[in-house]
């Protein structure tokens, strides 16, 4: 299972790795971590919602 989820941005992969190395040797209790790197910005355009769909039933 997952105990915590942390999301942050790092300027470089190297700075991210140095931070993770420090956390692993600290007394924070981190045993392992998983990394997901976003390589591009994903934008989704919103769509117009018909006002009739928003009225109470």
PDB file of C-alpha atoms in Angstrom:
ATOM      1  CA  UNK A   1       0.000   0.000   0.000  1.00  0.00           C
ATOM      2  CA  UNK A   2       0.829   3.661  -0.121  1.00  0.00           C
ATOM      3  CA  UNK A   3       1.306   5.629   3.072  1.00  0.00           C
ATOM      4  CA  UNK A   4       1.911   9.048   1.533  1.00  0.00           C
ATOM      5  CA  UNK A   5       1.884  10.712  -1.858  1.00  0.00           C
ATOM      6  CA  UNK A   6       4.197  13.674  -2.443  1.00  0.00           C
ATOM      7  CA  UNK A   7       4.115  15.750  -5.602  1.00  0.00           C
ATOM      8  CA  UNK A   8       6.790  18.329  -6.343  1.00  0.00           C
ATOM      9  CA  UNK A   9       8.852  19.814  -9.132  1.00  0.00           C
ATOM     10  CA  UNK A  10      12.640  19.739  -9.342  1.00  0.00           C
ATOM     11  CA  UNK A  11      14.758  21.874 -11.640  1.00  0.00           C
ATOM     12  CA  UNK A  12      16.872  18.901 -12.738  1.00  0.00           C
ATOM     13  CA  UNK A  13      16.890  15.130 -12.392  1.00  0.00           C
ATOM     14  CA  UNK A  14      20.165  15.477 -10.486  1.00  0.00           C
ATOM     15  CA  UNK A  15      18.670  17.818  -7.879  1.00  0.00           C
ATOM     16  CA  UNK A  16      15.700  15.464  -7.496  1.00  0.00           C
ATOM     17  CA  UNK A  17      18.005  12.467  -7.018  1.00  0.00           C
ATOM     18  CA  UNK A  18      20.124  14.305  -4.425  1.00  0.00           C
ATOM     19  CA  UNK A  19      16.973  15.160  -2.464  1.00  0.00           C
ATOM     20  CA  UNK A  20      15.743  11.558  -2.560  1.00  0.00           C
ATOM     21  CA  UNK A  21      19.166  10.274  -1.467  1.00  0.00           C
ATOM     22  CA  UNK A  22      19.076  12.623   1.534  1.00  0.00           C
ATOM     23  CA  UNK A  23      15.564  11.480   2.461  1.00  0.00           C
ATOM     24  CA  UNK A  24      16.550   7.819   2.254  1.00  0.00           C
ATOM     25  CA  UNK A  25      19.506   8.211   4.639  1.00  0.00           C
ATOM     26  CA  UNK A  26      17.600  10.522   6.998  1.00  0.00           C
ATOM     27  CA  UNK A  27      15.512   9.297   9.900  1.00  0.00           C
ATOM     28  CA  UNK A  28      12.293  10.018   8.002  1.00  0.00           C
ATOM     29  CA  UNK A  29      11.480   6.301   7.820  1.00  0.00           C
ATOM     30  CA  UNK A  30      11.411   6.091   4.023  1.00  0.00           C
ATOM     31  CA  UNK A  31      12.214   2.569   2.893  1.00  0.00           C
ATOM     32  CA  UNK A  32      11.455   2.913  -0.819  1.00  0.00           C
ATOM     33  CA  UNK A  33       9.940   5.310  -3.289  1.00  0.00           C
ATOM     34  CA  UNK A  34       8.516   5.331  -6.785  1.00  0.00           C
ATOM     35  CA  UNK A  35       9.097   8.058  -9.351  1.00  0.00           C
ATOM     36  CA  UNK A  36       6.861   9.126 -12.205  1.00  0.00           C
ATOM     37  CA  UNK A  37       8.327  11.765 -14.506  1.00  0.00           C
ATOM     38  CA  UNK A  38       6.130  13.917 -16.725  1.00  0.00           C
ATOM     39  CA  UNK A  39       7.916  14.696 -19.989  1.00  0.00           C
ATOM     40  CA  UNK A  40       5.377  17.018 -21.553  1.00  0.00           C
ATOM     41  CA  UNK A  41       2.487  19.248 -20.600  1.00  0.00           C
ATOM     42  CA  UNK A  42      -0.905  17.726 -21.205  1.00  0.00           C
ATOM     43  CA  UNK A  43      -3.748  20.161 -21.624  1.00  0.00           C
ATOM     44  CA  UNK A  44      -7.365  19.258 -21.833  1.00  0.00           C
ATOM     45  CA  UNK A  45      -9.823  21.757 -23.131  1.00  0.00           C
ATOM     46  CA  UNK A  46     -13.033  22.082 -21.192  1.00  0.00           C
ATOM     47  CA  UNK A  47     -16.348  21.520 -22.886  1.00  0.00           C
ATOM     48  CA  UNK A  48     -19.508  23.528 -22.499  1.00  0.00           C
ATOM     49  CA  UNK A  49     -22.131  21.862 -20.322  1.00  0.00           C
ATOM     50  CA  UNK A  50     -25.776  22.305 -21.205  1.00  0.00           C
ATOM     51  CA  UNK A  51     -27.441  24.286 -18.398  1.00  0.00           C
ATOM     52  CA  UNK A  52     -30.383  21.832 -18.459  1.00  0.00           C
ATOM     53  CA  UNK A  53     -28.014  19.112 -17.273  1.00  0.00           C
ATOM     54  CA  UNK A  54     -27.072  21.189 -14.211  1.00  0.00           C
ATOM     55  CA  UNK A  55     -30.597  21.826 -12.946  1.00  0.00           C
ATOM     56  CA  UNK A  56     -31.825  19.912  -9.894  1.00  0.00           C
ATOM     57  CA  UNK A  57     -33.954  16.855 -10.576  1.00  0.00           C
TER      58      UNK A  57
END
